[in-house]
Coordinates of N, CA and C in Angstrom, one line a residue:
M1455 N 96.4 105.3 80.1 CA 96.6 104.2 80.9 C 98.0 103.7 80.7
N1456 N 98.6 103.1 81.8 CA 100.0 102.6 81.6 C 99.9 101.3 80.9
E1457 N 101.1 100.8 80.5 CA 101.2 99.5 79.8 C 101.4 98.3 80.7
I1458 N 101.6 98.6 82.0 CA 101.8 97.5 83.0 C 100.6 96.6 83.2
F1459 N 99.4 97.3 83.3 CA 98.2 96.5 83.6 C 97.9 95.4 82.5
P1460 N 97.9 95.8 81.2 CA 97.6 94.8 80.2 C 98.6 93.7 80.2
E1461 N 99.9 94.1 80.3 CA 100.9 93.1 80.3 C 100.8 92.1 81.5
R1462 N 100.6 92.6 82.7 CA 100.5 91.7 83.8 C 99.2 90.8 83.7
L1463 N 98.1 91.4 83.2 CA 96.9 90.6 83.1 C 97.1 89.5 82.1
K1464 N 97.7 89.8 81.0 CA 97.9 88.7 80.0 C 98.9 87.6 80.5
N1465 N 99.9 88.1 81.2 CA 100.9 87.1 81.7 C 100.2 86.2 82.8
L1466 N 99.4 86.8 83.7 CA 98.8 86.0 84.7 C 97.8 85.0 84.1
R1467 N 97.1 85.4 83.1 CA 96.1 84.5 82.4 C 96.9 83.3 81.8
K1468 N 98.0 83.6 81.1 CA 98.7 82.6 80.4 C 99.4 81.6 81.4
E1469 N 99.9 82.2 82.5 CA 100.5 81.3 83.6 C 99.4 80.3 84.1
K1470 N 98.2 80.7 84.1 CA 97.1 79.8 84.6 C 96.6 78.9 83.5
G1471 N 97.1 79.1 82.3 CA 96.6 78.3 81.2 C 95.2 78.6 80.8
K1472 N 94.7 79.8 81.0 CA 93.3 80.2 80.7 C 93.3 80.9 79.3
R1473 N 92.1 80.8 78.7 CA 91.8 81.5 77.5 C 91.1 82.8 77.8
Q1474 N 91.1 83.7 76.9 CA 90.4 85.0 77.1 C 88.9 84.7 77.3
E1475 N 88.4 83.7 76.7 CA 87.0 83.3 76.9 C 86.7 82.8 78.3
D1476 N 87.7 82.1 78.9 CA 87.5 81.7 80.3 C 87.5 82.9 81.2
M1477 N 88.3 83.9 81.0 CA 88.3 85.1 81.8 C 87.1 85.9 81.6
A1478 N 86.6 86.0 80.4 CA 85.3 86.7 80.2 C 84.2 86.1 80.9
T1479 N 84.1 84.7 80.9 CA 83.1 84.0 81.6 C 83.2 84.3 83.1
L1480 N 84.4 84.3 83.7 CA 84.6 84.6 85.1 C 84.1 86.0 85.4
L1481 N 84.3 86.9 84.6 CA 83.9 88.3 84.8 C 82.5 88.6 84.3
N1482 N 81.9 87.7 83.7 CA 80.5 87.9 83.1 C 80.5 89.1 82.1
I1483 N 81.5 89.0 81.2 CA 81.5 90.1 80.2 C 81.8 89.4 78.8
Q1484 N 81.7 90.1 77.8 CA 82.0 89.6 76.4 C 83.5 89.3 76.3
R1485 N 83.9 88.3 75.5 CA 85.3 88.1 75.3 C 86.0 89.3 74.6
S1486 N 85.3 90.0 73.8 CA 85.9 91.1 73.1 C 86.2 92.2 74.1
T1487 N 85.4 92.4 75.2 CA 85.7 93.3 76.2 C 86.9 92.9 77.0
Y1488 N 87.0 91.7 77.3 CA 88.2 91.2 78.0 C 89.5 91.4 77.2
G1489 N 89.4 91.2 75.9 CA 90.5 91.4 74.9 C 90.9 92.9 75.0
E1490 N 89.9 93.8 75.1 CA 90.3 95.2 75.2 C 91.1 95.5 76.5
Y1491 N 90.8 94.8 77.6 CA 91.6 94.9 78.8 C 93.0 94.6 78.5
E1492 N 93.2 93.4 77.9 CA 94.6 93.0 77.6 C 95.3 93.8 76.6
R1493 N 94.6 94.5 75.7 CA 95.2 95.4 74.8 C 95.4 96.8 75.3
G1494 N 94.9 97.0 76.5 CA 95.1 98.3 77.1 C 94.2 99.4 76.6
K1495 N 93.1 99.0 75.9 CA 92.2 99.9 75.3 C 91.2 100.5 76.4
I1496 N 90.8 99.6 77.3 CA 89.9 100.1 78.4 C 90.4 99.5 79.7
V1497 N 90.0 100.2 80.8 CA 90.3 99.8 82.1 C 89.1 99.2 82.7
P1498 N 89.2 98.0 83.3 CA 88.0 97.4 83.9 C 87.5 98.2 85.1
P1499 N 86.2 98.2 85.4 CA 85.7 98.8 86.6 C 86.2 98.1 87.8
I1500 N 86.2 98.8 88.9 CA 86.8 98.3 90.1 C 86.3 97.0 90.6
D1501 N 85.0 96.7 90.4 CA 84.5 95.4 90.8 C 85.1 94.3 89.9
K1502 N 85.4 94.5 88.7 CA 86.1 93.5 87.8 C 87.6 93.4 88.2
L1503 N 88.2 94.5 88.5 CA 89.6 94.5 89.0 C 89.7 93.6 90.2
K1504 N 88.8 93.8 91.2 CA 88.8 93.0 92.4 C 88.7 91.5 92.1
I1505 N 87.8 91.2 91.3 CA 87.6 89.7 90.9 C 88.9 89.2 90.3
L1506 N 89.5 89.9 89.4 CA 90.7 89.5 88.8 C 91.9 89.3 89.8
A1507 N 92.0 90.3 90.7 CA 93.1 90.3 91.7 C 92.9 89.1 92.6
D1508 N 91.6 88.9 93.0 CA 91.3 87.7 93.9 C 91.6 86.4 93.2
Y1509 N 91.2 86.3 91.9 CA 91.4 85.1 91.2 C 92.8 84.7 91.0
F1510 N 93.7 85.7 90.7 CA 95.1 85.5 90.5 C 95.9 85.6 91.8
G1511 N 95.3 85.9 92.9 CA 96.0 86.0 94.2 C 97.0 87.1 94.3
V1512 N 96.7 88.3 93.7 CA 97.5 89.4 93.7 C 96.7 90.6 94.2
S1513 N 97.4 91.7 94.5 CA 96.7 92.9 94.9 C 96.2 93.7 93.7
V1514 N 95.2 94.5 93.8 CA 94.7 95.4 92.8 C 95.9 96.4 92.4
D1515 N 96.5 96.9 93.5 CA 97.6 97.8 93.3 C 98.7 97.2 92.4
W1516 N 99.1 96.0 92.6 CA 100.1 95.3 91.8 C 99.6 95.1 90.4
L1517 N 98.4 94.7 90.2 CA 97.8 94.4 88.9 C 97.8 95.7 88.1
M1518 N 97.5 96.8 88.7 CA 97.4 98.1 88.0 C 98.8 98.8 87.8
G1519 N 99.8 98.2 88.4 CA 101.2 98.7 88.2 C 101.5 99.8 89.2
N1520 N 100.8 99.9 90.3 CA 101.0 100.9 91.3 C 102.1 100.5 92.3
T1521 N 102.4 99.2 92.3 CA 103.5 98.7 93.2 C 104.1 97.5 92.6
N1522 N 105.3 97.1 93.1 CA 105.9 95.9 92.6 C 105.7 94.7 93.6
F1523 N 105.0 95.0 94.7 CA 104.7 93.9 95.6 C 103.4 93.2 95.1
K1524 N 103.5 91.9 94.8 CA 102.3 91.2 94.3 C 101.2 91.1 95.2
T1525 N 101.5 91.0 96.5 CA 100.4 90.9 97.5 C 100.7 91.9 98.7
H1526 N 99.7 92.1 99.5 CA 99.8 93.0 100.6 C 100.8 92.3 101.6
E1527 N 100.8 91.0 101.7 CA 101.6 90.3 102.7 C 103.1 90.5 102.3
E1528 N 103.4 90.4 101.0 CA 104.7 90.6 100.5 C 105.2 92.0 100.8
R1529 N 104.4 92.9 100.7 CA 104.8 94.3 101.0 C 105.2 94.4 102.5
H1530 N 104.4 93.8 103.4 CA 104.7 93.8 104.8 C 106.0 93.0 105.2
E1531 N 106.2 91.9 104.5 CA 107.4 91.1 104.7 C 108.7 91.8 104.4
K1532 N 108.6 92.7 103.4 CA 109.8 93.4 102.9 C 110.0 94.7 103.5
A1533 N 109.0 95.1 104.3 CA 109.1 96.5 104.9 C 110.0 96.5 106.1

């Protein structure tokens, strides 16, 4: 796994002033599992990625480091 996802996830969480416990509750998972996401130990399943992307208002592609456009709209504006 790349290092972009855990970094972006942690930064987004901190920007919103949320704790790992808050995010785990949102995703209906254990806090330790969420911590593994931020440490880059495991990749969330797609349903959890979608919840995270929607919550933070970013695209799954951006969250995963596949693009530098945060949203689909941003990609179209700069095209």
